mmCIF file of C-alpha atoms and ligand atoms in Angstrom:
data_model
loop_
_atom_site.group_PDB
_atom_site.id
_atom_site.type_symbol
_atom_site.label_atom_id
_atom_site.label_comp_id
_atom_site.label_asym_id
_atom_site.label_seq_id
_atom_site.Cartn_x
_atom_site.Cartn_y
_atom_site.Cartn_z
ATOM 1 C CA UNK A 8 -27.347 -18.369 -5.312
ATOM 2 C CA UNK A 9 -29.460 -18.816 -8.455
ATOM 3 C CA UNK A 10 -27.500 -21.253 -10.571
ATOM 4 C CA UNK A 11 -27.209 -19.342 -13.864
ATOM 5 C CA UNK A 12 -25.822 -16.325 -11.989
ATOM 6 C CA UNK A 13 -23.185 -18.361 -10.147
ATOM 7 C CA UNK A 14 -22.306 -20.086 -13.426
ATOM 8 C CA UNK A 15 -21.947 -16.799 -15.233
ATOM 9 C CA UNK A 16 -19.718 -15.465 -12.454
ATOM 10 C CA UNK A 17 -17.551 -18.599 -12.489
ATOM 11 C CA UNK A 18 -17.222 -18.462 -16.265
ATOM 12 C CA UNK A 19 -16.242 -14.774 -16.165
ATOM 13 C CA UNK A 20 -13.464 -15.573 -13.698
ATOM 14 C CA UNK A 21 -12.381 -18.679 -15.606
ATOM 15 C CA UNK A 22 -12.082 -16.720 -18.864
ATOM 16 C CA UNK A 23 -10.108 -13.914 -17.207
ATOM 17 C CA UNK A 24 -12.846 -11.428 -17.930
ATOM 18 C CA UNK A 25 -13.762 -8.661 -15.494
ATOM 19 C CA UNK A 26 -16.534 -8.574 -12.936
ATOM 20 C CA UNK A 27 -18.253 -5.170 -13.059
ATOM 21 C CA UNK A 28 -20.296 -3.390 -10.346
ATOM 22 C CA UNK A 29 -23.728 -4.365 -11.708
ATOM 23 C CA UNK A 30 -22.803 -8.042 -12.191
ATOM 24 C CA UNK A 31 -24.004 -10.632 -9.724
ATOM 25 C CA UNK A 32 -21.210 -11.748 -7.400
ATOM 26 C CA UNK A 33 -21.007 -14.049 -4.367
ATOM 27 C CA UNK A 34 -21.244 -12.281 -1.000
ATOM 28 C CA UNK A 35 -17.807 -13.546 -0.021
ATOM 29 C CA UNK A 36 -16.254 -12.045 -3.154
ATOM 30 C CA UNK A 37 -17.840 -8.672 -2.424
ATOM 31 C CA UNK A 38 -16.777 -8.786 1.237
ATOM 32 C CA UNK A 39 -13.200 -9.753 0.447
ATOM 33 C CA UNK A 40 -12.888 -6.974 -2.089
ATOM 34 C CA UNK A 41 -14.320 -4.360 0.265
ATOM 35 C CA UNK A 42 -11.902 -5.566 2.954
ATOM 36 C CA UNK A 43 -8.845 -5.428 0.700
ATOM 37 C CA UNK A 44 -9.729 -2.202 -1.123
ATOM 38 C CA UNK A 45 -10.654 -0.394 2.110
ATOM 39 C CA UNK A 46 -7.422 -1.540 3.737
ATOM 40 C CA UNK A 47 -5.534 -0.368 0.680
ATOM 41 C CA UNK A 48 -7.301 3.037 0.665
ATOM 42 C CA UNK A 49 -6.674 3.518 4.389
ATOM 43 C CA UNK A 50 -2.986 2.707 3.817
ATOM 44 C CA UNK A 51 -2.682 5.446 1.216
ATOM 45 C CA UNK A 52 -4.332 7.997 3.507
ATOM 46 C CA UNK A 53 -2.442 7.029 6.673
ATOM 47 C CA UNK A 54 0.668 6.658 4.479
ATOM 48 C CA UNK A 55 0.670 10.426 3.907
ATOM 49 C CA UNK A 56 1.737 10.995 7.513
ATOM 50 C CA UNK A 57 5.262 9.565 7.827
ATOM 51 C CA UNK A 58 6.554 11.504 4.819
ATOM 52 C CA UNK A 59 4.216 14.454 5.302
ATOM 53 C CA UNK A 60 6.080 15.241 8.504
ATOM 54 C CA UNK A 61 9.107 16.177 6.385
ATOM 55 C CA UNK A 62 7.416 18.646 4.028
ATOM 56 C CA UNK A 63 8.240 21.644 6.233
ATOM 57 C CA UNK A 64 11.794 20.376 6.760
ATOM 58 C CA UNK A 65 12.748 19.448 3.186
ATOM 59 C CA UNK A 66 16.316 20.606 2.491
ATOM 60 C CA UNK A 67 15.561 22.537 -0.729
ATOM 61 C CA UNK A 68 12.691 23.980 -2.726
ATOM 62 C CA UNK A 69 13.097 21.205 -5.308
ATOM 63 C CA UNK A 70 12.873 18.440 -2.678
ATOM 64 C CA UNK A 71 9.909 20.160 -1.093
ATOM 65 C CA UNK A 72 8.026 20.375 -4.401
ATOM 66 C CA UNK A 73 8.696 16.693 -5.135
ATOM 67 C CA UNK A 74 7.608 15.597 -1.679
ATOM 68 C CA UNK A 75 4.482 17.723 -1.843
ATOM 69 C CA UNK A 76 3.525 16.158 -5.166
ATOM 70 C CA UNK A 77 4.123 12.648 -3.871
ATOM 71 C CA UNK A 78 2.072 13.077 -0.710
ATOM 72 C CA UNK A 79 -0.720 14.643 -2.753
ATOM 73 C CA UNK A 80 -0.675 11.643 -5.101
ATOM 74 C CA UNK A 81 -1.186 9.399 -2.082
ATOM 75 C CA UNK A 82 -4.319 11.339 -1.158
ATOM 76 C CA UNK A 83 -5.503 10.873 -4.742
ATOM 77 C CA UNK A 84 -4.854 7.117 -4.588
ATOM 78 C CA UNK A 85 -6.880 6.906 -1.398
ATOM 79 C CA UNK A 86 -9.766 8.678 -3.136
ATOM 80 C CA UNK A 87 -9.789 6.415 -6.225
ATOM 81 C CA UNK A 88 -9.726 3.403 -3.936
ATOM 82 C CA UNK A 89 -12.585 4.629 -1.733
ATOM 83 C CA UNK A 90 -14.553 5.203 -4.940
ATOM 84 C CA UNK A 91 -13.786 1.644 -6.071
ATOM 85 C CA UNK A 92 -15.051 0.379 -2.696
ATOM 86 C CA UNK A 93 -18.238 2.443 -3.158
ATOM 87 C CA UNK A 94 -18.999 0.600 -6.413
ATOM 88 C CA UNK A 95 -19.369 -2.485 -4.188
ATOM 89 C CA UNK A 96 -21.930 -0.786 -1.948
ATOM 90 C CA UNK A 97 -19.543 0.393 0.777
ATOM 91 C CA UNK A 98 -19.996 3.874 2.209
ATOM 92 C CA UNK A 99 -16.911 6.051 2.456
ATOM 93 C CA UNK A 100 -17.957 7.789 5.674
ATOM 94 C CA UNK A 101 -18.538 4.395 7.236
ATOM 95 C CA UNK A 102 -15.117 3.139 6.103
ATOM 96 C CA UNK A 103 -13.452 6.180 7.668
ATOM 97 C CA UNK A 104 -15.338 5.551 10.927
ATOM 98 C CA UNK A 105 -14.117 1.974 10.918
ATOM 99 C CA UNK A 106 -10.549 3.102 10.384
ATOM 100 C CA UNK A 107 -10.498 5.612 13.207
ATOM 101 C CA UNK A 108 -12.238 3.193 15.547
ATOM 102 C CA UNK A 109 -9.565 0.599 14.808
ATOM 103 C CA UNK A 110 -12.052 -1.821 13.217
ATOM 104 C CA UNK A 111 -10.338 -1.854 9.818
ATOM 105 C CA UNK A 112 -6.676 -2.346 9.088
ATOM 106 C CA UNK A 113 -4.094 -0.392 7.117
ATOM 107 C CA UNK A 114 -0.582 -1.403 6.159
ATOM 108 C CA UNK A 115 1.790 -2.137 9.027
ATOM 109 C CA UNK A 116 4.565 -0.177 7.315
ATOM 110 C CA UNK A 117 3.094 3.221 8.169
ATOM 111 C CA UNK A 118 3.444 2.619 11.896
ATOM 112 C CA UNK A 119 7.186 3.232 11.891
ATOM 113 C CA UNK A 120 8.692 6.690 12.533
ATOM 114 C CA UNK A 121 10.581 8.788 9.961
ATOM 115 C CA UNK A 122 13.719 9.886 11.813
ATOM 116 C CA UNK A 123 15.709 11.659 9.093
ATOM 117 C CA UNK A 124 15.305 12.988 5.563
ATOM 118 C CA UNK A 125 16.987 9.820 4.286
ATOM 119 C CA UNK A 126 13.803 8.021 5.399
ATOM 120 C CA UNK A 127 11.907 9.905 2.691
ATOM 121 C CA UNK A 128 14.283 8.422 0.119
ATOM 122 C CA UNK A 129 14.132 4.928 1.581
ATOM 123 C CA UNK A 130 10.323 4.991 1.745
ATOM 124 C CA UNK A 131 10.254 5.848 -1.960
ATOM 125 C CA UNK A 132 12.758 3.129 -2.804
ATOM 126 C CA UNK A 133 11.509 0.290 -0.545
ATOM 127 C CA UNK A 134 7.904 1.081 0.307
ATOM 128 C CA UNK A 135 6.877 2.305 -3.135
ATOM 129 C CA UNK A 136 9.032 -0.446 -4.668
ATOM 130 C CA UNK A 137 7.135 -3.031 -2.612
ATOM 131 C CA UNK A 138 3.846 -1.345 -3.494
ATOM 132 C CA UNK A 139 4.715 -1.658 -7.210
ATOM 133 C CA UNK A 140 5.581 -5.373 -6.897
ATOM 134 C CA UNK A 141 2.292 -5.976 -5.122
ATOM 135 C CA UNK A 142 0.125 -3.719 -7.287
ATOM 136 C CA UNK A 143 1.283 -4.347 -10.854
ATOM 137 C CA UNK A 144 -0.389 -7.800 -10.777
ATOM 138 C CA UNK A 145 -3.492 -6.179 -9.247
ATOM 139 C CA UNK A 146 -3.946 -4.325 -12.569
ATOM 140 C CA UNK A 147 -5.210 -7.748 -13.731
ATOM 141 C CA UNK A 148 -7.406 -8.286 -10.699
ATOM 142 C CA UNK A 149 -10.812 -9.743 -11.591
ATOM 143 C CA UNK A 150 -12.793 -6.764 -10.274
ATOM 144 C CA UNK A 151 -12.892 -4.096 -12.998
ATOM 145 C CA UNK A 152 -12.962 -0.847 -10.993
ATOM 146 C CA UNK A 153 -10.133 -2.020 -8.709
ATOM 147 C CA UNK A 154 -7.970 -3.223 -11.602
ATOM 148 C CA UNK A 155 -8.455 0.043 -13.517
ATOM 149 C CA UNK A 156 -7.649 2.176 -10.465
ATOM 150 C CA UNK A 157 -4.413 0.203 -10.119
ATOM 151 C CA UNK A 158 -3.218 1.140 -13.604
ATOM 152 C CA UNK A 159 -3.000 4.826 -12.831
ATOM 153 C CA UNK A 160 -1.793 4.252 -9.277
ATOM 154 C CA UNK A 161 1.100 2.104 -10.502
ATOM 155 C CA UNK A 162 2.237 4.783 -12.933
ATOM 156 C CA UNK A 163 2.372 7.266 -10.091
ATOM 157 C CA UNK A 164 4.074 4.787 -7.752
ATOM 158 C CA UNK A 165 6.870 4.368 -10.233
ATOM 159 C CA UNK A 166 7.551 8.132 -10.143
ATOM 160 C CA UNK A 167 7.524 7.831 -6.343
ATOM 161 C CA UNK A 168 10.039 5.046 -6.378
ATOM 162 C CA UNK A 169 12.372 6.920 -8.700
ATOM 163 C CA UNK A 170 12.276 10.125 -6.686
ATOM 164 C CA UNK A 171 13.271 8.106 -3.612
ATOM 165 C CA UNK A 172 16.127 6.338 -5.331
ATOM 166 C CA UNK A 173 17.373 9.568 -6.903
ATOM 167 C CA UNK A 174 17.295 11.296 -3.505
ATOM 168 C CA UNK A 175 19.395 8.470 -2.037
ATOM 169 C CA UNK A 176 21.878 8.579 -4.943
ATOM 170 C CA UNK A 177 22.334 12.278 -4.251
ATOM 171 C CA UNK A 178 22.914 11.671 -0.543
ATOM 172 C CA UNK A 179 25.370 8.857 -1.292
ATOM 173 C CA UNK A 180 27.423 11.309 -3.372
ATOM 174 C CA UNK A 181 27.475 13.682 -0.378
ATOM 175 C CA UNK A 182 29.349 13.592 2.912
ATOM 176 C CA UNK A 183 30.223 10.639 5.127
ATOM 177 C CA UNK A 184 27.451 11.726 7.522
ATOM 178 C CA UNK A 185 24.907 11.673 4.693
ATOM 179 C CA UNK A 186 25.964 8.189 3.639
ATOM 180 C CA UNK A 187 25.581 7.046 7.248
ATOM 181 C CA UNK A 188 22.062 8.510 7.344
ATOM 182 C CA UNK A 189 21.125 6.517 4.257
ATOM 183 C CA UNK A 190 22.539 3.275 5.684
ATOM 184 C CA UNK A 191 20.741 3.853 8.979
ATOM 185 C CA UNK A 192 17.427 4.381 7.173
ATOM 186 C CA UNK A 193 18.006 1.234 5.082
ATOM 187 C CA UNK A 194 18.683 -0.760 8.273
ATOM 188 C CA UNK A 195 15.461 0.411 9.891
ATOM 189 C CA UNK A 196 13.118 0.045 6.896
ATOM 190 C CA UNK A 197 14.291 -3.203 5.265
ATOM 191 C CA UNK A 198 12.515 -5.758 7.467
ATOM 192 C CA UNK A 199 9.280 -3.775 7.889
ATOM 193 C CA UNK A 200 9.187 -3.441 4.059
ATOM 194 C CA UNK A 201 9.379 -7.220 3.642
ATOM 195 C CA UNK A 202 6.442 -7.488 6.053
ATOM 196 C CA UNK A 203 4.259 -5.334 3.783
ATOM 197 C CA UNK A 204 3.612 -8.419 1.649
ATOM 198 C CA UNK A 205 1.731 -10.014 4.533
ATOM 199 C CA UNK A 206 2.290 -13.186 6.533
ATOM 200 C CA UNK A 207 4.028 -16.179 4.946
ATOM 201 C CA UNK A 208 1.831 -18.275 2.642
ATOM 202 C CA UNK A 209 1.226 -21.020 5.186
ATOM 203 C CA UNK A 210 -0.129 -18.406 7.625
ATOM 204 C CA UNK A 211 -2.157 -16.351 5.148
ATOM 205 C CA UNK A 212 -5.829 -17.228 5.715
ATOM 206 C CA UNK A 213 -7.191 -15.173 2.799
ATOM 207 C CA UNK A 214 -4.768 -16.094 0.021
ATOM 208 C CA UNK A 215 -6.281 -19.316 -1.332
ATOM 209 C CA UNK A 216 -9.771 -17.849 -1.718
ATOM 210 C CA UNK A 217 -8.535 -14.531 -3.129
ATOM 211 C CA UNK A 218 -6.340 -16.299 -5.654
ATOM 212 C CA UNK A 219 -9.139 -18.627 -6.759
ATOM 213 C CA UNK A 220 -11.258 -15.523 -7.361
ATOM 214 C CA UNK A 221 -8.304 -13.904 -9.157
ATOM 215 C CA UNK A 222 -8.456 -10.892 -6.871
ATOM 216 C CA UNK A 223 -4.852 -11.697 -5.945
ATOM 217 C CA UNK A 224 -2.675 -13.087 -8.711
ATOM 218 C CA UNK A 225 0.394 -14.164 -6.719
ATOM 219 C CA UNK A 226 0.980 -15.342 -3.188
ATOM 220 C CA UNK A 227 2.523 -13.157 -0.471
ATOM 221 C CA UNK A 228 5.807 -15.109 -0.536
ATOM 222 C CA UNK A 229 6.088 -14.980 -4.345
ATOM 223 C CA UNK A 230 5.784 -11.205 -4.324
ATOM 224 C CA UNK A 231 8.186 -10.843 -1.387
ATOM 225 C CA UNK A 232 10.766 -12.879 -3.339
ATOM 226 C CA UNK A 233 10.229 -10.724 -6.418
ATOM 227 C CA UNK A 234 10.854 -7.598 -4.320
ATOM 228 C CA UNK A 235 14.081 -8.984 -2.831
ATOM 229 C CA UNK A 236 15.371 -9.998 -6.277
ATOM 230 C CA UNK A 237 14.569 -6.572 -7.682
ATOM 231 C CA UNK A 238 16.097 -4.631 -4.771
ATOM 232 C CA UNK A 239 19.439 -6.412 -4.249
ATOM 233 C CA UNK A 240 21.129 -5.069 -7.424
ATOM 234 C CA UNK A 241 19.725 -1.600 -6.711
ATOM 235 C CA UNK A 242 21.345 -1.712 -3.239
ATOM 236 C CA UNK A 243 24.669 -2.688 -4.795
ATOM 237 C CA UNK A 244 24.483 0.159 -7.276
ATOM 238 C CA UNK A 245 23.656 2.587 -4.490
ATOM 239 C CA UNK A 246 26.453 1.310 -2.256
ATOM 240 C CA UNK A 247 24.415 0.314 0.804
ATOM 241 C CA UNK A 248 24.235 -2.993 2.670
ATOM 242 C CA UNK A 249 20.883 -4.707 3.226
ATOM 243 C CA UNK A 250 20.802 -5.773 6.894
ATOM 244 C CA UNK A 251 20.425 -9.520 6.353
ATOM 245 C CA UNK A 252 23.431 -11.839 6.835
ATOM 246 C CA UNK A 253 21.529 -14.686 5.148
ATOM 247 C CA UNK A 254 20.973 -12.750 1.930
ATOM 248 C CA UNK A 255 22.725 -14.439 -1.009
ATOM 249 C CA UNK A 256 22.143 -15.453 -4.616
ATOM 250 C CA UNK A 257 20.966 -19.041 -4.995
ATOM 251 C CA UNK A 258 22.100 -20.269 -8.413
ATOM 252 C CA UNK A 259 19.892 -23.342 -8.320
ATOM 253 C CA UNK A 260 16.677 -21.484 -7.528
ATOM 254 C CA UNK A 261 17.587 -18.501 -9.653
ATOM 255 C CA UNK A 262 16.535 -16.278 -6.739
ATOM 256 C CA UNK A 263 18.080 -14.715 -3.669
ATOM 257 C CA UNK A 264 17.814 -16.592 -0.398
ATOM 258 C CA UNK A 265 17.022 -14.328 2.515
ATOM 259 C CA UNK A 266 16.390 -14.428 6.267
ATOM 260 C CA UNK A 267 13.046 -14.686 8.048
ATOM 261 C CA UNK A 268 11.283 -11.476 9.048
ATOM 262 C CA UNK A 269 10.156 -11.229 12.661
ATOM 263 C CA UNK A 270 6.573 -12.390 12.162
ATOM 264 C CA UNK A 271 5.703 -11.697 15.792
ATOM 265 C CA UNK A 272 6.575 -8.073 15.198
ATOM 266 C CA UNK A 273 4.200 -8.006 12.202
ATOM 267 C CA UNK A 274 1.404 -9.494 14.329
ATOM 268 C CA UNK A 275 2.017 -6.921 17.048
ATOM 269 C CA UNK A 276 2.026 -3.990 14.630
ATOM 270 C CA UNK A 277 -1.134 -5.213 12.860
ATOM 271 C CA UNK A 278 -2.845 -5.546 16.251
ATOM 272 C CA UNK A 279 -2.163 -1.873 16.964
ATOM 273 C CA UNK A 280 0.966 -2.142 19.054
ATOM 274 C CA UNK A 281 3.612 -0.746 16.681
ATOM 275 C CA UNK A 282 5.781 2.308 17.424
ATOM 276 C CA UNK A 283 3.370 4.876 15.903
ATOM 277 C CA UNK A 284 -0.073 3.204 15.646
ATOM 278 C CA UNK A 285 -1.728 5.380 18.302
ATOM 279 C CA UNK A 286 -0.230 8.573 16.886
ATOM 280 C CA UNK A 287 -1.287 7.749 13.289
ATOM 281 C CA UNK A 288 -4.897 7.028 14.246
ATOM 282 C CA UNK A 289 -5.095 10.041 16.554
ATOM 283 C CA UNK A 290 -3.865 12.303 13.754
ATOM 284 C CA UNK A 291 -6.361 10.826 11.281
ATOM 285 C CA UNK A 292 -9.178 11.227 13.799
ATOM 286 C CA UNK A 293 -8.412 14.883 14.459
ATOM 287 C CA UNK A 294 -8.086 15.638 10.730
ATOM 288 C CA UNK A 295 -11.516 14.041 10.256
ATOM 289 C CA UNK A 296 -13.062 16.032 13.101
ATOM 290 C CA UNK A 297 -11.471 19.288 12.029
ATOM 291 C CA UNK A 298 -12.796 18.701 8.500
ATOM 292 C CA UNK A 299 -16.409 18.253 9.659
ATOM 293 C CA UNK A 300 -17.351 21.832 8.712
ATOM 294 C CA UNK A 301 -16.213 21.241 5.108
ATOM 295 C CA UNK A 302 -18.408 18.157 4.780
ATOM 296 C CA UNK A 303 -21.346 20.014 6.347
ATOM 297 C CA UNK A 304 -20.895 22.995 4.030
ATOM 298 C CA UNK A 305 -20.626 20.749 0.954
ATOM 299 C CA UNK A 306 -23.784 18.860 1.960
ATOM 300 C CA UNK A 307 -25.699 22.101 2.543
ATOM 301 C CA UNK A 308 -24.509 23.440 -0.815
ATOM 302 C CA UNK A 309 -25.545 20.245 -2.627
ATOM 303 C CA UNK A 310 -28.985 20.366 -0.982
ATOM 304 C CA UNK A 311 -29.437 24.004 -2.070
ATOM 305 C CA UNK A 312 -28.427 23.161 -5.637
ATOM 306 C CA UNK A 313 -30.800 20.204 -5.717
ATOM 307 C CA UNK A 314 -33.673 22.313 -4.376
ATOM 308 C CA UNK A 315 -32.979 24.941 -7.025
ATOM 309 C CA UNK A 316 -32.868 22.335 -9.809
ATOM 310 C CA UNK A 317 -36.204 20.876 -8.610
ATOM 311 C CA UNK A 318 -38.006 24.259 -8.989
HETATM 312 N N1 LIG B 3 -0.260 -4.750 7.310
HETATM 313 O O1 LIG B 3 -4.527 -13.560 4.644
HETATM 314 P P1 LIG B 3 -3.601 -12.412 4.435
HETATM 315 C C1 LIG B 3 0.744 1.839 -0.240
HETATM 316 C C2 LIG B 3 -3.648 -8.590 7.308
HETATM 317 S S1 LIG B 3 1.169 0.186 -0.252
HETATM 318 C C3 LIG B 3 -1.464 -4.814 7.904
HETATM 319 O O2 LIG B 3 -2.328 -12.654 3.737
HETATM 320 P P2 LIG B 3 -4.582 -10.787 2.226
HETATM 321 C C4 LIG B 3 1.463 2.791 -1.175
HETATM 322 C C5 LIG B 3 -4.666 -8.912 6.245
HETATM 323 O O3 LIG B 3 -5.410 -7.766 5.895
HETATM 324 C C6 LIG B 3 0.370 -0.596 1.178
HETATM 325 N N2 LIG B 3 -2.278 -5.886 7.786
HETATM 326 O O4 LIG B 3 -4.420 -11.194 3.768
HETATM 327 C C7 LIG B 3 2.161 3.880 -0.459
HETATM 328 C C8 LIG B 3 -5.492 -9.970 6.912
HETATM 329 O O5 LIG B 3 -6.368 -9.373 7.869
HETATM 330 P P3 LIG B 3 -8.006 -9.484 7.779
HETATM 331 C C9 LIG B 3 -1.073 -0.981 0.942
HETATM 332 C C10 LIG B 3 -1.830 -6.924 7.037
HETATM 333 O O6 LIG B 3 -5.538 -9.664 2.157
HETATM 334 C C11 LIG B 3 3.547 3.921 -0.470
HETATM 335 C C12 LIG B 3 -4.474 -10.730 7.741
HETATM 336 O O7 LIG B 3 -3.399 -9.833 7.950
HETATM 337 N N3 LIG B 3 -1.194 -1.933 -0.116
HETATM 338 O O8 LIG B 3 -0.092 2.159 0.530
HETATM 339 C C13 LIG B 3 -0.591 -6.902 6.400
HETATM 340 O O9 LIG B 3 -4.865 -11.986 1.399
HETATM 341 C C14 LIG B 3 4.233 4.934 0.218
HETATM 342 C C15 LIG B 3 -3.999 -12.010 7.078
HETATM 343 O O10 LIG B 3 -3.260 -11.743 5.866
HETATM 344 C C16 LIG B 3 -2.223 -2.800 -0.203
HETATM 345 O O11 LIG B 3 -3.110 -2.812 0.641
HETATM 346 C C17 LIG B 3 0.221 -5.766 6.558
HETATM 347 N N4 LIG B 3 1.430 -5.657 5.997
HETATM 348 O O12 LIG B 3 -3.126 -10.277 1.814
HETATM 349 C C18 LIG B 3 1.466 4.887 0.218
HETATM 350 C C19 LIG B 3 -2.228 -3.715 -1.404
HETATM 351 N N5 LIG B 3 -0.435 -8.074 5.742
HETATM 352 O O13 LIG B 3 -8.402 -8.462 6.760
HETATM 353 C C20 LIG B 3 2.160 5.888 0.914
HETATM 354 C C21 LIG B 3 -3.479 -4.525 -1.559
HETATM 355 C C22 LIG B 3 -1.546 -8.793 5.981
HETATM 356 O O14 LIG B 3 -8.327 -10.877 7.338
HETATM 357 C C23 LIG B 3 3.562 5.899 0.911
HETATM 358 N N6 LIG B 3 -3.589 -5.549 -0.568
HETATM 359 N N7 LIG B 3 -2.380 -8.109 6.764
HETATM 360 O O15 LIG B 3 -8.492 -9.123 9.143
HETATM 361 C C24 LIG B 3 -3.069 -6.818 -0.699
HETATM 362 O O16 LIG B 3 -2.439 -7.147 -1.687
HETATM 363 C C25 LIG B 3 -3.354 -7.815 0.394
HETATM 364 O O17 LIG B 3 -4.438 -7.349 1.159
HETATM 365 C C26 LIG B 3 -2.127 -8.110 1.318
HETATM 366 C C27 LIG B 3 -2.578 -9.114 2.407
HETATM 367 C C28 LIG B 3 -1.008 -8.736 0.509
HETATM 368 C C29 LIG B 3 -1.641 -6.847 2.012
#
């Protein structure tokens, strides 16, 4: 690269200033951002499915309205993130193609089934809780459009987390059967939630580069620890047990020690072999195909408007 441009980029990063779309940036920086932002956007869009399945079965009008709003927010997050990726020269239609052809990833967590309404609560508590831990530092990511998108997304995620926790508190005040449903959901979602933070640091090929570029601000293991420390007292307050016999407070470290997630399971799920991968992609593909007429109509309308404006 021309030296003054590289120097300007390096100085911007070093001074914690933002890189903006028109600024020169190294190819690797652009590629890494497109990879991470696209994966993040796909996660939001695929992430509508596990909870979306419960909209028609919500136990009350109030729960239905909350769930509707949450799932709609996820669609919105996907759209801001695709727009952020477009500022880097990516094309949204192309990103969607890559997703449904299995050439781009989305978060492993959305490949697990939602078996009861308690899962809606646990997803809010764990999955949105993990998303907050991971995304609050991304509000200071070096790429301006991504960092700014994160600010609004994090505000909405915190509503999502609270609705989940409040739902679980309500169930825990209910019958014995309801409490058992909550515990069962906690048992199933705990380990997959820890895997959301990615592989351990010594097996995370992208971390060093992304941290040097200040795209990522903390390592996968640091954020996983932060999530465990945040969640343990919430579990106590709720009255559920986290399914990890090794989980205990370590006075010396000032953090909780915890067991090792099944990293082979994470690898399998990322590779496409989780419990719901095929179903999630199939559903996304058919939604895309069934929506073709809307895209065609919008394109035809835009062309007509443009032709009219040119007259
Ligand atoms: N699942 O070298 P690293 C949400 C991939 S929250 C699948 O450590 P990196 C909100 C990784 O891409 C969920 N793939 O990678 C919501 C890489 O593959 P590649 C979305 C994973 O990028 C809540 C390879 O493994 N949040 O949606 C996973 O430095 C409720 C090696 O890994 C974000 O995307 C995984 N768990 O760190 C919605 C946050 N972990 O691309 C609905 C932004 C790793 O080289 C309902 N992303 N991989 O082929 C990030 O912070 C990072 O990308 C990490 C991974 C931390 C996920």
